[in-house]
Short mmCIF file of N, CA, C and O in Angstrom, two decimals:
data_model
loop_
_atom_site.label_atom_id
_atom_site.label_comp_id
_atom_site.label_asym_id
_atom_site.label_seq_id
_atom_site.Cartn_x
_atom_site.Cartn_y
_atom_site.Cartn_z
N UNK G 1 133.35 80.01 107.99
CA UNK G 1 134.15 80.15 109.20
C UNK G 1 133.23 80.25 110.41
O UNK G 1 132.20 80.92 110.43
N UNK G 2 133.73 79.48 111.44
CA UNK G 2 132.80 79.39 112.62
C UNK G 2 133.33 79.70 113.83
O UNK G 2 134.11 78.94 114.39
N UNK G 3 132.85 81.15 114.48
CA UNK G 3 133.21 82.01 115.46
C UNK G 3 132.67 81.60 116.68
O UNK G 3 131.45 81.62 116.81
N UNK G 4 133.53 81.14 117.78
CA UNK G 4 132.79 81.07 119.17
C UNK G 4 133.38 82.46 120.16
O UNK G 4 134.46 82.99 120.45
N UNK G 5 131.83 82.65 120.47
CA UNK G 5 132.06 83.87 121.71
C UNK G 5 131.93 83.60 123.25
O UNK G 5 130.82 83.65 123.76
N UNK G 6 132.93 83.35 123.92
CA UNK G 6 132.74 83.52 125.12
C UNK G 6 132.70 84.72 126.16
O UNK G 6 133.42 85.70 126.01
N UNK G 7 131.61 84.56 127.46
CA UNK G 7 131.18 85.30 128.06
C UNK G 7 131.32 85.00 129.57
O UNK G 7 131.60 83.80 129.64
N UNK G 8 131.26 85.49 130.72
CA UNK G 8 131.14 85.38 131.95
C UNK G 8 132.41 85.51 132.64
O UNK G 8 132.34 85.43 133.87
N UNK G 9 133.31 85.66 132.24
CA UNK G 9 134.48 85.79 133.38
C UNK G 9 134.61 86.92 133.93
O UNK G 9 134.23 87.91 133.29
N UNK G 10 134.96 87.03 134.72
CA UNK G 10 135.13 88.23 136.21
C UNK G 10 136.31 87.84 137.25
O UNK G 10 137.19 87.01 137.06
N UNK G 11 136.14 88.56 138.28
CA UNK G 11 136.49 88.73 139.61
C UNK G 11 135.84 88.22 140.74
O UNK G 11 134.89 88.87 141.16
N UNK G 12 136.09 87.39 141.20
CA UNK G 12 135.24 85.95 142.31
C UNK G 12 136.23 85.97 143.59
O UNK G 12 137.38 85.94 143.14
N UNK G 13 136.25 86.01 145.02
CA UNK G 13 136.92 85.28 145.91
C UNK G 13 136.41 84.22 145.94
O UNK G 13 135.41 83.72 145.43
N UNK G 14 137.63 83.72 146.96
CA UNK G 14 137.79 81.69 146.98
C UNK G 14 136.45 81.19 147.60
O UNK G 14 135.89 81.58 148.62
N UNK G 15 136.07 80.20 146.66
CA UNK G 15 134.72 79.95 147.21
C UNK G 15 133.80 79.68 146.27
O UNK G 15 133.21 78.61 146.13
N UNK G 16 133.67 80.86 145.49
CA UNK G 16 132.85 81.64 144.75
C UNK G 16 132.82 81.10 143.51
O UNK G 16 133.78 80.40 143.20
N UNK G 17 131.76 81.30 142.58
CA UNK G 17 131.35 80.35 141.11
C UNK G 17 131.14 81.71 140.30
O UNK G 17 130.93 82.89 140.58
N UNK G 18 131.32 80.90 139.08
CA UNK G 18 130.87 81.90 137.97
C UNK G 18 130.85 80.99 136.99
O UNK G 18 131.75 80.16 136.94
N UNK G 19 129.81 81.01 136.04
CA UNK G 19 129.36 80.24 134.69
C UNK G 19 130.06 80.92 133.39
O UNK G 19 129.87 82.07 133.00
N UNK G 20 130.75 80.13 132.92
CA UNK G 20 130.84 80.44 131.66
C UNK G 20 130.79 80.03 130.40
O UNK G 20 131.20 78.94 130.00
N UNK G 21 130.02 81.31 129.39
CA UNK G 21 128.95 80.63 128.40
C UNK G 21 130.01 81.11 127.05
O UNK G 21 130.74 82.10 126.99
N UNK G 22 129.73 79.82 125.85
CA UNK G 22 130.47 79.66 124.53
C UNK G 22 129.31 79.13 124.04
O UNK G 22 128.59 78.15 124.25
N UNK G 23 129.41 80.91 122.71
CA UNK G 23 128.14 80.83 121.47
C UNK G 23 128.91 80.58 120.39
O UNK G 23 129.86 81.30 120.05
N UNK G 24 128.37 79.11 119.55
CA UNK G 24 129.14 79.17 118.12
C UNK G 24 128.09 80.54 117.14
O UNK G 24 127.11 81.13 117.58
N UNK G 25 128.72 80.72 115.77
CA UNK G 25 128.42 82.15 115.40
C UNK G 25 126.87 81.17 113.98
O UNK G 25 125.96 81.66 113.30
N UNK G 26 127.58 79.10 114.27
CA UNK G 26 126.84 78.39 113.20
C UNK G 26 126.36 77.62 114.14
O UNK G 26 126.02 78.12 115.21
N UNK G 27 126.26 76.27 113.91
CA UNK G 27 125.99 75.02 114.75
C UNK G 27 126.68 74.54 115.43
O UNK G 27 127.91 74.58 115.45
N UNK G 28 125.83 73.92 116.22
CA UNK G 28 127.05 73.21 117.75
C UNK G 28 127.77 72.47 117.49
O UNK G 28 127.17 71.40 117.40
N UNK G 29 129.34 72.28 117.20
CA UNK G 29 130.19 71.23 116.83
C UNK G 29 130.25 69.79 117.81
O UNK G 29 129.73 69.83 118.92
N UNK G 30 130.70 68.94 117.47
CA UNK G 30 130.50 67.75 117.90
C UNK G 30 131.64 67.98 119.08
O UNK G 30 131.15 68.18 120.19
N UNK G 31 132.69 67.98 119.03
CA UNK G 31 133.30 68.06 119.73
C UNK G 31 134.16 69.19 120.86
O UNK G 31 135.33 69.51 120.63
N UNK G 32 133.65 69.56 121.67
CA UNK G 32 133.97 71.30 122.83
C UNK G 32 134.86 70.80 123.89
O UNK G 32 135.21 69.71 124.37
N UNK G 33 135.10 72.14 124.07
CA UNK G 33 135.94 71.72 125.11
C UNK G 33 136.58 73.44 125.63
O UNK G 33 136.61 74.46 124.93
N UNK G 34 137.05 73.26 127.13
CA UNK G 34 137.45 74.32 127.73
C UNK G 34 138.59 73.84 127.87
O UNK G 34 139.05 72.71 128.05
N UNK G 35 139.24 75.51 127.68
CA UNK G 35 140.57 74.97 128.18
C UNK G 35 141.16 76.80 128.76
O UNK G 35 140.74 77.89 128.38
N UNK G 36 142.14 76.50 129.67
CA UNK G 36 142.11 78.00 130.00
C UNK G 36 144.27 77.66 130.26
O UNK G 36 144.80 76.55 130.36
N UNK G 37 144.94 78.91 130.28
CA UNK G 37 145.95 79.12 130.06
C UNK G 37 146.66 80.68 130.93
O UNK G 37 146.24 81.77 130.52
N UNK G 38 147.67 80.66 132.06
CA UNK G 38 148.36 81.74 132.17
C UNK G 38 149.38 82.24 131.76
O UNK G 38 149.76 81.51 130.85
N UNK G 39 150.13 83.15 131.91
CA UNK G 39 151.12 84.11 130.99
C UNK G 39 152.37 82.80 131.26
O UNK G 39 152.41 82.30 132.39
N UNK G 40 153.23 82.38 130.33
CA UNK G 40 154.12 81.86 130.35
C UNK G 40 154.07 80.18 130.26
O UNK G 40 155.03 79.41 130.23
N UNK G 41 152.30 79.80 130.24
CA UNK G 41 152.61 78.71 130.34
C UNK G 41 151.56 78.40 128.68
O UNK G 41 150.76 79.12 128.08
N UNK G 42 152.02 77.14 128.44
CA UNK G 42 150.63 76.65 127.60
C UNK G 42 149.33 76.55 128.15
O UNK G 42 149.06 76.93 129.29
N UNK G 43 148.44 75.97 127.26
CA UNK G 43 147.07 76.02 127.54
C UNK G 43 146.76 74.66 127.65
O UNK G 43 147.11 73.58 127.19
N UNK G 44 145.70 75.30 128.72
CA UNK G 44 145.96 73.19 130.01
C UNK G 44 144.33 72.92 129.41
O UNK G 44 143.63 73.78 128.88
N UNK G 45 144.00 71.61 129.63
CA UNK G 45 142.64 71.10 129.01
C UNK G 45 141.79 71.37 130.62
O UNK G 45 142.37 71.17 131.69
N UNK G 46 140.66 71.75 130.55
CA UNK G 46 139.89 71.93 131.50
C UNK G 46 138.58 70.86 131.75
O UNK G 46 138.59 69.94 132.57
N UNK G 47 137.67 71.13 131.02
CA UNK G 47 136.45 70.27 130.01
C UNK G 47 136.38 69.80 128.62
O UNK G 47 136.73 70.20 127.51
N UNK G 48 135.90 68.96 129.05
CA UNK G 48 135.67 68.46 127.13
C UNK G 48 134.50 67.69 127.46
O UNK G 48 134.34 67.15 128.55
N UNK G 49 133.49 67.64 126.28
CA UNK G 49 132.39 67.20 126.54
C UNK G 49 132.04 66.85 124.69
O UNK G 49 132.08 67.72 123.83
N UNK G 50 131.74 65.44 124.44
CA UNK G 50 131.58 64.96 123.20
C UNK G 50 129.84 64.93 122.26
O UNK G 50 128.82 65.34 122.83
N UNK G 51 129.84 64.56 121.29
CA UNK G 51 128.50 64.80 120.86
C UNK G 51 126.85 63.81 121.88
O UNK G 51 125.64 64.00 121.80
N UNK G 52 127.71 62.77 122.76
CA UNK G 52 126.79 62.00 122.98
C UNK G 52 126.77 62.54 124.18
O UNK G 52 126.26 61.74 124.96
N UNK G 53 127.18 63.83 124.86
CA UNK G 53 127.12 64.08 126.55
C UNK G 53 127.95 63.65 127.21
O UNK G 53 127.90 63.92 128.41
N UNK G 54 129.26 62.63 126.60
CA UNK G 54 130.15 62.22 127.81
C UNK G 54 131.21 63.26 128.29
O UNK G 54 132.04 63.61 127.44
N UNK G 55 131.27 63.67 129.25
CA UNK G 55 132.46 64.44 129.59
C UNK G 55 133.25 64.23 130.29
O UNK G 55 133.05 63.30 131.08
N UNK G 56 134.54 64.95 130.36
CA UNK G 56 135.84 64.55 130.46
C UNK G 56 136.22 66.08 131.59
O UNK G 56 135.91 67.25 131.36
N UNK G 57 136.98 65.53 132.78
CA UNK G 57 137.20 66.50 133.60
C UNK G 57 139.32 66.16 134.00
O UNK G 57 139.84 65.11 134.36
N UNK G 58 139.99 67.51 133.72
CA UNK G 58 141.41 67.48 134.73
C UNK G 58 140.62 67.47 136.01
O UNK G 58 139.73 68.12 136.55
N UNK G 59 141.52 66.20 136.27
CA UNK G 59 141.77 66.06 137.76
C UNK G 59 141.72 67.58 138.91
O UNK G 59 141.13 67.57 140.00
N UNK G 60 142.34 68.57 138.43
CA UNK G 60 142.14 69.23 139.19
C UNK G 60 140.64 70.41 139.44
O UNK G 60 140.51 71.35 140.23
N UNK G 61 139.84 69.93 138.56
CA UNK G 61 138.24 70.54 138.50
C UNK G 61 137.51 69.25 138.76
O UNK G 61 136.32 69.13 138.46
N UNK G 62 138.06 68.52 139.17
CA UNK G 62 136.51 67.33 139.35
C UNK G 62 135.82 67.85 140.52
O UNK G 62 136.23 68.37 141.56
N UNK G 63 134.95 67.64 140.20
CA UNK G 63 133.98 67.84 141.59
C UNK G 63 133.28 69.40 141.86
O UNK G 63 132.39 69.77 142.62
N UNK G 64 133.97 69.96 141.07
CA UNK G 64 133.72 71.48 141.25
C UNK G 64 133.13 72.45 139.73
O UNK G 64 132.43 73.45 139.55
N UNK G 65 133.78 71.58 138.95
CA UNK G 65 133.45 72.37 137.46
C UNK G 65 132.38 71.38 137.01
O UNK G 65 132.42 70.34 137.67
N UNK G 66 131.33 71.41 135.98
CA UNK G 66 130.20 71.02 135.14
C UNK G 66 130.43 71.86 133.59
O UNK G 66 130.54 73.07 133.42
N UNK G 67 130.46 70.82 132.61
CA UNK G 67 130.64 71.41 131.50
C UNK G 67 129.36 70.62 131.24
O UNK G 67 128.99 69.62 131.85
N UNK G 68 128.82 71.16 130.38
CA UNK G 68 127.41 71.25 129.47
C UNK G 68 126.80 72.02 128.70
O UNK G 68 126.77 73.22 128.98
N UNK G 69 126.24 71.60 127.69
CA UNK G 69 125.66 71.95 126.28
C UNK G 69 124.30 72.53 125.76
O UNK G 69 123.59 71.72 126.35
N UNK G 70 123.68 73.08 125.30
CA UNK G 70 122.71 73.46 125.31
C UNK G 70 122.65 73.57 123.52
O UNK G 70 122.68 74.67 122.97
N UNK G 71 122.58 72.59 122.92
CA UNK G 71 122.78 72.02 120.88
C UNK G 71 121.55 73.68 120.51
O UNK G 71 121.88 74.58 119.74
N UNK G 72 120.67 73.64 121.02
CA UNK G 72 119.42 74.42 120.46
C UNK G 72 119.98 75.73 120.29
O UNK G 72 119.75 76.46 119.33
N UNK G 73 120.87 76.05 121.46
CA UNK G 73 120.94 77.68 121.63
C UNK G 73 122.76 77.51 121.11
O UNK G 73 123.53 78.44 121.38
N UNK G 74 123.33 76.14 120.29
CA UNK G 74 124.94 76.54 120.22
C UNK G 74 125.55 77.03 121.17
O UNK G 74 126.26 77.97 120.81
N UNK G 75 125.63 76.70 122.77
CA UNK G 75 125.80 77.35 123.55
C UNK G 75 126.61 76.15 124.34
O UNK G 75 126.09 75.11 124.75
N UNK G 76 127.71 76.44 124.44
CA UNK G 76 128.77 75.74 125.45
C UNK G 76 128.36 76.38 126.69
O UNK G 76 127.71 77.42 126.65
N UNK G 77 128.70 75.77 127.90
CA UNK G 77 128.92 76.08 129.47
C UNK G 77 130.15 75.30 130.30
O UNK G 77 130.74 74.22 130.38
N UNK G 78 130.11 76.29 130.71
CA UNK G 78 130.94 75.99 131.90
C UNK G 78 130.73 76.22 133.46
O UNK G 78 131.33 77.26 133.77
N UNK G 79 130.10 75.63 134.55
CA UNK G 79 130.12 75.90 135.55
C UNK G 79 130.73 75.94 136.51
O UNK G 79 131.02 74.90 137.09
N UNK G 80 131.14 77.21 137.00
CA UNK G 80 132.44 76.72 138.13
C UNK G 80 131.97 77.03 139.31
O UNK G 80 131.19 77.97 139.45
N UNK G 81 132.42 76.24 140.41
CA UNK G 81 132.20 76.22 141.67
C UNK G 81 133.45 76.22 142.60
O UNK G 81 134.59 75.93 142.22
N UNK G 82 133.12 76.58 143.84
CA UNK G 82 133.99 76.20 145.08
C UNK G 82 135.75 77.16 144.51
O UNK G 82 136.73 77.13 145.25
N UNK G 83 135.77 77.74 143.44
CA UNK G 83 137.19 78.40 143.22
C UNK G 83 137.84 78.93 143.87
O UNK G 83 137.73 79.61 144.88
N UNK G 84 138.85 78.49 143.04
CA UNK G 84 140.69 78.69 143.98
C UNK G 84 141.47 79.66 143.06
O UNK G 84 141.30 80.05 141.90
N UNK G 85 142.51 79.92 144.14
CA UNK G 85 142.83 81.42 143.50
C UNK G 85 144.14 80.72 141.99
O UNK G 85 144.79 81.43 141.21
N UNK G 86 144.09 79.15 142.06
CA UNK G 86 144.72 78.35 141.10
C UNK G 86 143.92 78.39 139.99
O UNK G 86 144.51 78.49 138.91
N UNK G 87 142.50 78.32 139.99
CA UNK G 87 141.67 78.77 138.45
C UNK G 87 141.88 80.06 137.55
O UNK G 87 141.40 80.33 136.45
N UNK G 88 142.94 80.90 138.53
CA UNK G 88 143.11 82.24 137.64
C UNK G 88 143.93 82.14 136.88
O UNK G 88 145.11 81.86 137.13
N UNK G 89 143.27 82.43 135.40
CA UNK G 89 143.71 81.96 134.04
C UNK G 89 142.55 83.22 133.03
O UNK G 89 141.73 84.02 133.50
N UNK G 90 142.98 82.91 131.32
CA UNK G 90 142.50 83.55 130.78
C UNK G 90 141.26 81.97 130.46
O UNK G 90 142.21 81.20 130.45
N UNK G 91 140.73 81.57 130.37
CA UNK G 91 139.83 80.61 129.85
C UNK G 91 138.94 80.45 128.13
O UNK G 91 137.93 81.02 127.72
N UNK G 92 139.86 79.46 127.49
CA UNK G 92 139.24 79.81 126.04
C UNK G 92 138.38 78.47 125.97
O UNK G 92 138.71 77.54 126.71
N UNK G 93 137.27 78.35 125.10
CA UNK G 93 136.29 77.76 124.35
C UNK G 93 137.36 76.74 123.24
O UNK G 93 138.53 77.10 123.07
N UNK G 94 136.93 75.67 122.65
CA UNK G 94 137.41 75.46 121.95
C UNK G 94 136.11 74.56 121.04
O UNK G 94 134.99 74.29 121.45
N UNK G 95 136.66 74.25 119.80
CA UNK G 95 135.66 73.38 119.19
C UNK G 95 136.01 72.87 117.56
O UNK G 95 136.38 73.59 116.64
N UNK G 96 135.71 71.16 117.52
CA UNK G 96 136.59 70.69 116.38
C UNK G 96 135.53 69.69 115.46
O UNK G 96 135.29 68.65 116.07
N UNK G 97 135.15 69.73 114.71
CA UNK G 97 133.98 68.92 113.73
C UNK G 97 134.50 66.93 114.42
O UNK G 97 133.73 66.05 114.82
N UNK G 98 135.44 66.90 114.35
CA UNK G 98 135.99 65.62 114.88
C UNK G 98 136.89 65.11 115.99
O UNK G 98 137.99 65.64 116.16
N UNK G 99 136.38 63.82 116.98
CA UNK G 99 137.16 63.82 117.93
C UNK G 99 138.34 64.64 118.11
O UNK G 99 138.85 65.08 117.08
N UNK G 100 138.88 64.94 119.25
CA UNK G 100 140.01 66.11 119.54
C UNK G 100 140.92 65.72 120.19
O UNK G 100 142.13 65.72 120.00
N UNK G 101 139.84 65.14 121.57
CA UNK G 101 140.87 64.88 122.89
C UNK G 101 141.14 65.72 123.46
O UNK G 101 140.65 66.75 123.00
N UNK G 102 141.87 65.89 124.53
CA UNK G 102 142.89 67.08 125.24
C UNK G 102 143.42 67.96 124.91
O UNK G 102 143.44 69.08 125.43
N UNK G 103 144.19 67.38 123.47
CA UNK G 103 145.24 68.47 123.21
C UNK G 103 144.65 69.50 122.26
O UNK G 103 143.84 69.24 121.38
N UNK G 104 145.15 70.73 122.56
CA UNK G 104 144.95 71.89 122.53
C UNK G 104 145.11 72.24 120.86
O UNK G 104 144.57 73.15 120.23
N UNK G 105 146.04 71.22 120.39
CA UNK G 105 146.54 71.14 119.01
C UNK G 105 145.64 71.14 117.86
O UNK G 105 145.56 71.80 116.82
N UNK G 106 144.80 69.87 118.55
CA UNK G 106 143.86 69.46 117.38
C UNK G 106 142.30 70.01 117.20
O UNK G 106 141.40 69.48 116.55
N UNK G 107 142.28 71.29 117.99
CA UNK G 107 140.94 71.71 117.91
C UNK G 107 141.10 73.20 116.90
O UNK G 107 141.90 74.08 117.23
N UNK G 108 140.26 73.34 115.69
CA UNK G 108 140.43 74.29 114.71
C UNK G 108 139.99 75.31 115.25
O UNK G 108 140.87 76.15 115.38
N UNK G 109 139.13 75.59 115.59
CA UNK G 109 138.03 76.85 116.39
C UNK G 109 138.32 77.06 117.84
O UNK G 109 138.23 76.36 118.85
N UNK G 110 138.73 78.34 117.54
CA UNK G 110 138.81 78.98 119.37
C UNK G 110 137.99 79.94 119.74
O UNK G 110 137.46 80.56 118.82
N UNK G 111 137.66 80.31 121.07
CA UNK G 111 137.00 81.99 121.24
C UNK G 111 138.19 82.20 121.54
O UNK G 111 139.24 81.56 121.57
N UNK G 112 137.63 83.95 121.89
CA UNK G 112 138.88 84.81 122.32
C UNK G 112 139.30 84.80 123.29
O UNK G 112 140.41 85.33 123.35
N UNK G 113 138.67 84.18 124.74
CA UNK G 113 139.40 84.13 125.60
C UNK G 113 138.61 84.91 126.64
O UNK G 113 138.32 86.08 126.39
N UNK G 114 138.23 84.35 127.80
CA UNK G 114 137.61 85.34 129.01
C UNK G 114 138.61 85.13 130.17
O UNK G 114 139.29 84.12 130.29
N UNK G 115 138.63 86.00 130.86
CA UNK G 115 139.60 86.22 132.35
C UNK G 115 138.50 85.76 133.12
O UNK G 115 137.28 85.94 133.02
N UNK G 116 139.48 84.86 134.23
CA UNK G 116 139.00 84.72 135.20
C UNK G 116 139.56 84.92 136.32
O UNK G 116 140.10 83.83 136.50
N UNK G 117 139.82 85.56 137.22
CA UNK G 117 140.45 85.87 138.95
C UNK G 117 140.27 85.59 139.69
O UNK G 117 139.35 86.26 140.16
N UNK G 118 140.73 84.50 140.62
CA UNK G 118 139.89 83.96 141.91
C UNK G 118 141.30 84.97 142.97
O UNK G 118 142.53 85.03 142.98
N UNK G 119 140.06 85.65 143.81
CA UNK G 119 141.00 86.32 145.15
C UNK G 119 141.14 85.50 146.72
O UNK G 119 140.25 84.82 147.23
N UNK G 120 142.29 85.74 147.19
CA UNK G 120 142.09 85.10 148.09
C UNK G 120 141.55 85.95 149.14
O UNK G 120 141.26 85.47 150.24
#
Protein backbone atom coordinates (compact mmCIF):
# COMPACT_ATOMS: atom_id res chain seq x y z
CA UNK A 1 0.00 0.00 0.00
CA UNK A 2 1.26 3.38 -1.07
CA UNK A 3 0.68 6.44 1.24
CA UNK A 4 1.01 10.05 -0.06
CA UNK A 5 1.57 12.88 2.48
CA UNK A 6 0.80 16.22 1.78
CA UNK A 7 2.21 19.37 3.28
CA UNK A 8 2.11 23.25 2.98
CA UNK A 9 -1.28 24.59 3.16
CA UNK A 10 -2.10 27.63 5.28
CA UNK A 11 -3.58 31.02 5.40
CA UNK A 12 -2.34 33.47 2.39
CA UNK A 13 -4.11 36.92 1.31
CA UNK A 14 -4.92 37.59 -2.38
CA UNK A 15 -1.81 37.75 -4.06
CA UNK A 16 0.09 35.54 -2.09
CA UNK A 17 1.74 31.85 -2.96
CA UNK A 18 2.29 28.90 -1.09
CA UNK A 19 3.95 25.52 -2.37
CA UNK A 20 2.56 22.48 -1.91
CA UNK A 21 4.55 19.32 -1.34
CA UNK A 22 3.19 15.33 -1.95
CA UNK A 23 5.59 12.48 -0.42
CA UNK A 24 4.75 8.95 -1.75
CA UNK A 25 5.47 6.56 1.50
CA UNK A 26 7.23 4.06 -1.97
CA UNK A 27 8.12 5.29 -5.46
CA UNK A 28 7.01 8.06 -7.59
CA UNK A 29 3.95 6.84 -9.54
CA UNK A 30 3.71 7.54 -13.12
CA UNK A 31 0.84 9.29 -13.07
CA UNK A 32 -0.02 12.67 -10.18
CA UNK A 33 -2.07 14.91 -10.04
CA UNK A 34 -3.74 17.72 -7.75
CA UNK A 35 -6.89 18.13 -7.23
CA UNK A 36 -8.57 20.18 -4.44
CA UNK A 37 -12.44 20.21 -3.43
CA UNK A 38 -15.00 22.50 -1.10
CA UNK A 39 -17.78 21.45 1.31
CA UNK A 40 -20.70 20.49 -0.94
CA UNK A 41 -19.10 20.21 -4.03
CA UNK A 42 -16.97 17.36 -5.76
CA UNK A 43 -13.39 17.37 -6.28
CA UNK A 44 -12.29 19.57 -9.32
CA UNK A 45 -8.87 18.49 -11.21
CA UNK A 46 -6.23 21.14 -10.58
CA UNK A 47 -2.70 19.62 -11.99
CA UNK A 48 -1.78 16.60 -13.48
CA UNK A 49 1.56 16.00 -14.59
CA UNK A 50 2.54 12.49 -16.46
CA UNK A 51 5.70 10.25 -16.30
CA UNK A 52 7.41 12.15 -19.26
CA UNK A 53 6.91 15.89 -17.56
CA UNK A 54 3.90 16.85 -19.62
CA UNK A 55 1.47 18.75 -17.64
CA UNK A 56 -1.95 19.51 -17.70
CA UNK A 57 -3.46 22.78 -16.12
CA UNK A 58 -7.73 23.86 -15.37
CA UNK A 59 -8.15 26.71 -17.09
CA UNK A 60 -8.66 28.44 -14.09
CA UNK A 61 -4.77 28.03 -12.63
CA UNK A 62 -2.98 28.61 -15.86
CA UNK A 63 -0.55 30.98 -15.52
CA UNK A 64 -0.38 31.01 -11.86
CA UNK A 65 -0.01 27.35 -10.58
CA UNK A 66 3.35 25.02 -11.61
CA UNK A 67 3.02 21.42 -10.86
CA UNK A 68 6.32 19.50 -10.73
CA UNK A 69 8.15 16.46 -9.67
CA UNK A 70 11.09 15.76 -8.00
CA UNK A 71 11.21 11.20 -8.99
CA UNK A 72 14.51 11.15 -6.48
CA UNK A 73 12.87 12.58 -3.39
CA UNK A 74 8.94 10.92 -4.48
CA UNK A 75 7.95 14.28 -4.03
CA UNK A 76 4.96 15.90 -5.89
CA UNK A 77 4.68 19.93 -5.97
CA UNK A 78 2.58 22.26 -6.35
CA UNK A 79 3.29 25.91 -6.80
CA UNK A 80 0.86 28.48 -6.30
CA UNK A 81 1.00 31.96 -7.14
CA UNK A 82 -0.91 35.29 -7.56
CA UNK A 83 -4.11 33.54 -5.26
CA UNK A 84 -7.64 34.20 -5.14
CA UNK A 85 -9.84 33.93 -2.43
CA UNK A 86 -11.56 31.16 -5.28
CA UNK A 87 -8.43 28.68 -4.52
CA UNK A 88 -9.95 28.17 -1.02
CA UNK A 89 -10.42 24.54 -0.95
CA UNK A 90 -9.15 21.50 0.99
CA UNK A 91 -6.36 20.37 -1.78
CA UNK A 92 -5.63 16.52 -2.17
CA UNK A 93 -2.57 14.74 -3.96
CA UNK A 94 -3.54 12.09 -6.04
CA UNK A 95 -1.64 9.20 -7.78
CA UNK A 96 -2.40 6.10 -10.19
CA UNK A 97 0.34 3.38 -11.63
CA UNK A 98 -1.61 4.13 -15.07
CA UNK A 99 -2.83 6.93 -17.20
CA UNK A 100 -5.80 8.66 -15.16
CA UNK A 101 -6.73 11.84 -16.74
CA UNK A 102 -8.89 14.33 -14.84
CA UNK A 103 -11.21 12.36 -13.31
CA UNK A 104 -10.99 12.04 -9.84
CA UNK A 105 -12.44 8.41 -10.26
CA UNK A 106 -9.67 6.72 -11.70
CA UNK A 107 -6.83 7.57 -9.44
CA UNK A 108 -6.29 4.67 -6.54
CA UNK A 109 -4.02 6.68 -4.11
CA UNK A 110 -4.96 9.82 -2.31
CA UNK A 111 -3.29 12.06 0.54
CA UNK A 112 -5.28 13.35 3.18
CA UNK A 113 -5.89 16.52 2.17
CA UNK A 114 -4.25 20.09 3.07
CA UNK A 115 -6.38 23.43 3.56
CA UNK A 116 -5.83 26.14 1.79
CA UNK A 117 -7.43 29.93 2.52
CA UNK A 118 -6.91 32.70 0.33
CA UNK A 119 -8.20 36.12 2.33
CA UNK A 120 -9.35 38.88 0.79
Amino acid sequence: QVQLLESGGGSVQTGGSLRLSCTASRYSFGYMGWFRQVPGKGREGVARINPSGTTYYADSVKGRFTISRDNAKNTLYLHMNSLEPEDTATYYCAANPIYAGGSPDRYSYWGQGTQVTVSS
